[in-house]
């Protein structure tokens, strides 16, 4: 009977060791799964950061282009005003010349 009790004790100890090993393995599997998930999240975060960086670059380019267009618009408006004033001055000068010529022509009549 003593031999059977010893065997049962031995098998019980082996079961305890196997349970400990199983617990450690389950914990390692859980850690590996968490690490895998963390790696996937880090990869996703890295891709999102790259997308944000690309979008920021595009936004900066668009803002530069907008500023250039705004400057061109201002320059164009200034040129239009300048030419309108020039045309207005030329029209007034022409009216003066016409009036002068009319006066001279009236003087010959």
mmCIF file of the C-alpha atoms, coordinates in Angstrom:
data_MODEL
# 
_entry.id   MODEL 
# 
loop_
_atom_site.group_PDB 
_atom_site.id 
_atom_site.type_symbol 
_atom_site.label_atom_id 
_atom_site.label_alt_id 
_atom_site.label_comp_id 
_atom_site.label_asym_id 
_atom_site.label_entity_id 
_atom_site.label_seq_id 
_atom_site.pdbx_PDB_ins_code 
_atom_site.Cartn_x 
_atom_site.Cartn_y 
_atom_site.Cartn_z 
_atom_site.occupancy 
_atom_site.B_iso_or_equiv 
_atom_site.pdbx_formal_charge 
_atom_site.auth_seq_id 
_atom_site.auth_comp_id 
_atom_site.auth_asym_id 
_atom_site.auth_atom_id 
_atom_site.pdbx_PDB_model_num 
ATOM 1   C CA . UNK A 1 1   ? 0.000   0.000   0.000   1.00 0.00 ? 1   UNK A CA 1 
ATOM 2   C CA . UNK A 1 2   ? 2.885   2.269   0.784   1.00 0.00 ? 2   UNK A CA 1 
ATOM 3   C CA . UNK A 1 3   ? 4.081   1.896   -2.811  1.00 0.00 ? 3   UNK A CA 1 
ATOM 4   C CA . UNK A 1 4   ? 0.668   2.954   -4.120  1.00 0.00 ? 4   UNK A CA 1 
ATOM 5   C CA . UNK A 1 5   ? 0.560   5.966   -1.802  1.00 0.00 ? 5   UNK A CA 1 
ATOM 6   C CA . UNK A 1 6   ? 4.036   6.954   -2.948  1.00 0.00 ? 6   UNK A CA 1 
ATOM 7   C CA . UNK A 1 7   ? 2.958   6.657   -6.587  1.00 0.00 ? 7   UNK A CA 1 
ATOM 8   C CA . UNK A 1 8   ? -0.159  8.743   -5.921  1.00 0.00 ? 8   UNK A CA 1 
ATOM 9   C CA . UNK A 1 9   ? 1.949   11.355  -4.147  1.00 0.00 ? 9   UNK A CA 1 
ATOM 10  C CA . UNK A 1 10  ? 4.439   11.319  -7.002  1.00 0.00 ? 10  UNK A CA 1 
ATOM 11  C CA . UNK A 1 11  ? 1.668   11.645  -9.626  1.00 0.00 ? 11  UNK A CA 1 
ATOM 12  C CA . UNK A 1 12  ? 0.005   14.399  -7.581  1.00 0.00 ? 12  UNK A CA 1 
ATOM 13  C CA . UNK A 1 13  ? 3.290   16.316  -7.510  1.00 0.00 ? 13  UNK A CA 1 
ATOM 14  C CA . UNK A 1 14  ? 3.691   15.818  -11.257 1.00 0.00 ? 14  UNK A CA 1 
ATOM 15  C CA . UNK A 1 15  ? 0.123   17.101  -11.782 1.00 0.00 ? 15  UNK A CA 1 
ATOM 16  C CA . UNK A 1 16  ? 0.927   20.176  -9.689  1.00 0.00 ? 16  UNK A CA 1 
ATOM 17  C CA . UNK A 1 17  ? 4.074   20.762  -11.758 1.00 0.00 ? 17  UNK A CA 1 
ATOM 18  C CA . UNK A 1 18  ? 2.119   20.285  -14.989 1.00 0.00 ? 18  UNK A CA 1 
ATOM 19  C CA . UNK A 1 19  ? -0.526  22.727  -13.760 1.00 0.00 ? 19  UNK A CA 1 
ATOM 20  C CA . UNK A 1 20  ? 2.200   25.266  -12.953 1.00 0.00 ? 20  UNK A CA 1 
ATOM 21  C CA . UNK A 1 21  ? 3.766   24.716  -16.375 1.00 0.00 ? 21  UNK A CA 1 
ATOM 22  C CA . UNK A 1 22  ? 0.326   25.027  -18.001 1.00 0.00 ? 22  UNK A CA 1 
ATOM 23  C CA . UNK A 1 23  ? -0.315  28.283  -16.128 1.00 0.00 ? 23  UNK A CA 1 
ATOM 24  C CA . UNK A 1 24  ? 3.060   29.658  -17.224 1.00 0.00 ? 24  UNK A CA 1 
ATOM 25  C CA . UNK A 1 25  ? 2.405   28.610  -20.837 1.00 0.00 ? 25  UNK A CA 1 
ATOM 26  C CA . UNK A 1 26  ? -1.054  30.207  -20.815 1.00 0.00 ? 26  UNK A CA 1 
ATOM 27  C CA . UNK A 1 27  ? 0.440   33.403  -19.427 1.00 0.00 ? 27  UNK A CA 1 
ATOM 28  C CA . UNK A 1 28  ? 3.144   33.312  -22.134 1.00 0.00 ? 28  UNK A CA 1 
ATOM 29  C CA . UNK A 1 29  ? 0.479   32.813  -24.808 1.00 0.00 ? 29  UNK A CA 1 
ATOM 30  C CA . UNK A 1 30  ? -1.530  35.722  -23.414 1.00 0.00 ? 30  UNK A CA 1 
ATOM 31  C CA . UNK A 1 31  ? 1.611   37.892  -23.351 1.00 0.00 ? 31  UNK A CA 1 
ATOM 32  C CA . UNK A 1 32  ? 2.458   36.896  -26.920 1.00 0.00 ? 32  UNK A CA 1 
ATOM 33  C CA . UNK A 1 33  ? -1.080  37.731  -28.067 1.00 0.00 ? 33  UNK A CA 1 
ATOM 34  C CA . UNK A 1 34  ? -0.925  41.083  -26.290 1.00 0.00 ? 34  UNK A CA 1 
ATOM 35  C CA . UNK A 1 35  ? 2.482   41.776  -27.867 1.00 0.00 ? 35  UNK A CA 1 
ATOM 36  C CA . UNK A 1 36  ? 1.086   40.867  -31.281 1.00 0.00 ? 36  UNK A CA 1 
ATOM 37  C CA . UNK A 1 37  ? -1.873  43.188  -30.702 1.00 0.00 ? 37  UNK A CA 1 
ATOM 38  C CA . UNK A 1 38  ? 0.454   45.946  -29.476 1.00 0.00 ? 38  UNK A CA 1 
ATOM 39  C CA . UNK A 1 39  ? 2.641   45.522  -32.555 1.00 0.00 ? 39  UNK A CA 1 
ATOM 40  C CA . UNK A 1 40  ? -0.409  45.745  -34.800 1.00 0.00 ? 40  UNK A CA 1 
ATOM 41  C CA . UNK A 1 41  ? -1.592  48.871  -32.969 1.00 0.00 ? 41  UNK A CA 1 
ATOM 42  C CA . UNK A 1 42  ? 1.874   50.406  -33.259 1.00 0.00 ? 42  UNK A CA 1 
ATOM 43  C CA . UNK A 1 43  ? 1.894   49.650  -36.974 1.00 0.00 ? 43  UNK A CA 1 
ATOM 44  C CA . UNK A 1 44  ? -1.547  51.232  -37.337 1.00 0.00 ? 44  UNK A CA 1 
ATOM 45  C CA . UNK A 1 45  ? -0.429  54.266  -35.347 1.00 0.00 ? 45  UNK A CA 1 
ATOM 46  C CA . UNK A 1 46  ? 2.698   54.573  -37.476 1.00 0.00 ? 46  UNK A CA 1 
ATOM 47  C CA . UNK A 1 47  ? 0.633   54.440  -40.672 1.00 0.00 ? 47  UNK A CA 1 
ATOM 48  C CA . UNK A 1 48  ? -1.779  57.041  -39.306 1.00 0.00 ? 48  UNK A CA 1 
ATOM 49  C CA . UNK A 1 49  ? 1.097   59.309  -38.291 1.00 0.00 ? 49  UNK A CA 1 
ATOM 50  C CA . UNK A 1 50  ? 2.523   59.018  -41.820 1.00 0.00 ? 50  UNK A CA 1 
ATOM 51  C CA . UNK A 1 51  ? -0.892  59.859  -43.276 1.00 0.00 ? 51  UNK A CA 1 
ATOM 52  C CA . UNK A 1 52  ? -1.144  62.886  -40.970 1.00 0.00 ? 52  UNK A CA 1 
ATOM 53  C CA . UNK A 1 53  ? 2.334   63.999  -41.994 1.00 0.00 ? 53  UNK A CA 1 
ATOM 54  C CA . UNK A 1 54  ? 1.441   63.639  -45.687 1.00 0.00 ? 54  UNK A CA 1 
ATOM 55  C CA . UNK A 1 55  ? -1.784  65.582  -45.181 1.00 0.00 ? 55  UNK A CA 1 
ATOM 56  C CA . UNK A 1 56  ? 0.076   68.332  -43.314 1.00 0.00 ? 56  UNK A CA 1 
ATOM 57  C CA . UNK A 1 57  ? 2.511   68.620  -46.221 1.00 0.00 ? 57  UNK A CA 1 
ATOM 58  C CA . UNK A 1 58  ? -0.347  68.814  -48.704 1.00 0.00 ? 58  UNK A CA 1 
ATOM 59  C CA . UNK A 1 59  ? -2.078  71.428  -46.558 1.00 0.00 ? 59  UNK A CA 1 
ATOM 60  C CA . UNK A 1 60  ? 1.102   73.516  -46.415 1.00 0.00 ? 60  UNK A CA 1 
ATOM 61  C CA . UNK A 1 61  ? 1.403   73.316  -50.218 1.00 0.00 ? 61  UNK A CA 1 
ATOM 62  C CA . UNK A 1 62  ? -2.238  74.304  -50.627 1.00 0.00 ? 62  UNK A CA 1 
ATOM 63  C CA . UNK A 1 63  ? -1.821  77.243  -48.265 1.00 0.00 ? 63  UNK A CA 1 
ATOM 64  C CA . UNK A 1 64  ? 1.260   78.392  -50.200 1.00 0.00 ? 64  UNK A CA 1 
ATOM 65  C CA . UNK A 1 65  ? -0.672  78.109  -53.467 1.00 0.00 ? 65  UNK A CA 1 
ATOM 66  C CA . UNK A 1 66  ? -3.616  79.993  -51.952 1.00 0.00 ? 66  UNK A CA 1 
ATOM 67  C CA . UNK A 1 67  ? -1.316  82.779  -50.749 1.00 0.00 ? 67  UNK A CA 1 
ATOM 68  C CA . UNK A 1 68  ? 0.242   83.019  -54.201 1.00 0.00 ? 68  UNK A CA 1 
ATOM 69  C CA . UNK A 1 69  ? -3.196  83.207  -55.809 1.00 0.00 ? 69  UNK A CA 1 
ATOM 70  C CA . UNK A 1 70  ? -4.280  85.858  -53.326 1.00 0.00 ? 70  UNK A CA 1 
ATOM 71  C CA . UNK A 1 71  ? -1.150  87.883  -54.092 1.00 0.00 ? 71  UNK A CA 1 
ATOM 72  C CA . UNK A 1 72  ? -1.760  87.529  -57.852 1.00 0.00 ? 72  UNK A CA 1 
ATOM 73  C CA . UNK A 1 73  ? -5.363  88.603  -57.348 1.00 0.00 ? 73  UNK A CA 1 
ATOM 74  C CA . UNK A 1 74  ? -4.246  91.685  -55.410 1.00 0.00 ? 74  UNK A CA 1 
ATOM 75  C CA . UNK A 1 75  ? -1.674  92.528  -58.083 1.00 0.00 ? 75  UNK A CA 1 
ATOM 76  C CA . UNK A 1 76  ? -4.266  92.022  -60.823 1.00 0.00 ? 76  UNK A CA 1 
ATOM 77  C CA . UNK A 1 77  ? -6.785  94.231  -59.032 1.00 0.00 ? 77  UNK A CA 1 
ATOM 78  C CA . UNK A 1 78  ? -4.129  96.913  -58.589 1.00 0.00 ? 78  UNK A CA 1 
ATOM 79  C CA . UNK A 1 79  ? -3.249  96.699  -62.297 1.00 0.00 ? 79  UNK A CA 1 
ATOM 80  C CA . UNK A 1 80  ? -6.933  96.932  -63.262 1.00 0.00 ? 80  UNK A CA 1 
ATOM 81  C CA . UNK A 1 81  ? -7.392  100.021 -61.088 1.00 0.00 ? 81  UNK A CA 1 
ATOM 82  C CA . UNK A 1 82  ? -4.249  101.549 -62.592 1.00 0.00 ? 82  UNK A CA 1 
ATOM 83  C CA . UNK A 1 83  ? -5.478  100.916 -66.149 1.00 0.00 ? 83  UNK A CA 1 
ATOM 84  C CA . UNK A 1 84  ? -8.976  102.163 -65.304 1.00 0.00 ? 84  UNK A CA 1 
ATOM 85  C CA . UNK A 1 85  ? -7.445  105.381 -63.976 1.00 0.00 ? 85  UNK A CA 1 
ATOM 86  C CA . UNK A 1 86  ? -5.237  105.616 -67.068 1.00 0.00 ? 86  UNK A CA 1 
ATOM 87  C CA . UNK A 1 87  ? -8.272  105.129 -69.332 1.00 0.00 ? 87  UNK A CA 1 
ATOM 88  C CA . UNK A 1 88  ? -10.228 107.697 -67.332 1.00 0.00 ? 88  UNK A CA 1 
ATOM 89  C CA . UNK A 1 89  ? -7.368  110.207 -67.662 1.00 0.00 ? 89  UNK A CA 1 
ATOM 90  C CA . UNK A 1 90  ? -7.048  109.455 -71.385 1.00 0.00 ? 90  UNK A CA 1 
ATOM 91  C CA . UNK A 1 91  ? -10.810 109.897 -71.857 1.00 0.00 ? 91  UNK A CA 1 
ATOM 92  C CA . UNK A 1 92  ? -10.744 113.246 -70.061 1.00 0.00 ? 92  UNK A CA 1 
ATOM 93  C CA . UNK A 1 93  ? -7.754  114.320 -72.141 1.00 0.00 ? 93  UNK A CA 1 
ATOM 94  C CA . UNK A 1 94  ? -9.565  113.295 -75.330 1.00 0.00 ? 94  UNK A CA 1 
ATOM 95  C CA . UNK A 1 95  ? -12.683 115.197 -74.256 1.00 0.00 ? 95  UNK A CA 1 
ATOM 96  C CA . UNK A 1 96  ? -10.546 118.285 -73.637 1.00 0.00 ? 96  UNK A CA 1 
ATOM 97  C CA . UNK A 1 97  ? -8.932  117.920 -77.066 1.00 0.00 ? 97  UNK A CA 1 
ATOM 98  C CA . UNK A 1 98  ? -12.330 117.448 -78.714 1.00 0.00 ? 98  UNK A CA 1 
ATOM 99  C CA . UNK A 1 99  ? -13.695 120.504 -76.927 1.00 0.00 ? 99  UNK A CA 1 
ATOM 100 C CA . UNK A 1 100 ? -10.615 122.460 -77.900 1.00 0.00 ? 100 UNK A CA 1 
ATOM 101 C CA . UNK A 1 101 ? -10.918 121.410 -81.529 1.00 0.00 ? 101 UNK A CA 1 
ATOM 102 C CA . UNK A 1 102 ? -14.627 122.190 -81.471 1.00 0.00 ? 102 UNK A CA 1 
ATOM 103 C CA . UNK A 1 103 ? -13.852 125.641 -80.139 1.00 0.00 ? 103 UNK A CA 1 
ATOM 104 C CA . UNK A 1 104 ? -11.229 126.164 -82.802 1.00 0.00 ? 104 UNK A CA 1 
ATOM 105 C CA . UNK A 1 105 ? -13.569 124.874 -85.495 1.00 0.00 ? 105 UNK A CA 1 
ATOM 106 C CA . UNK A 1 106 ? -16.327 127.143 -84.185 1.00 0.00 ? 106 UNK A CA 1 
ATOM 107 C CA . UNK A 1 107 ? -13.920 130.023 -84.397 1.00 0.00 ? 107 UNK A CA 1 
ATOM 108 C CA . UNK A 1 108 ? -13.443 129.388 -88.157 1.00 0.00 ? 108 UNK A CA 1 
ATOM 109 C CA . UNK A 1 109 ? -17.100 129.492 -88.837 1.00 0.00 ? 109 UNK A CA 1 
# 
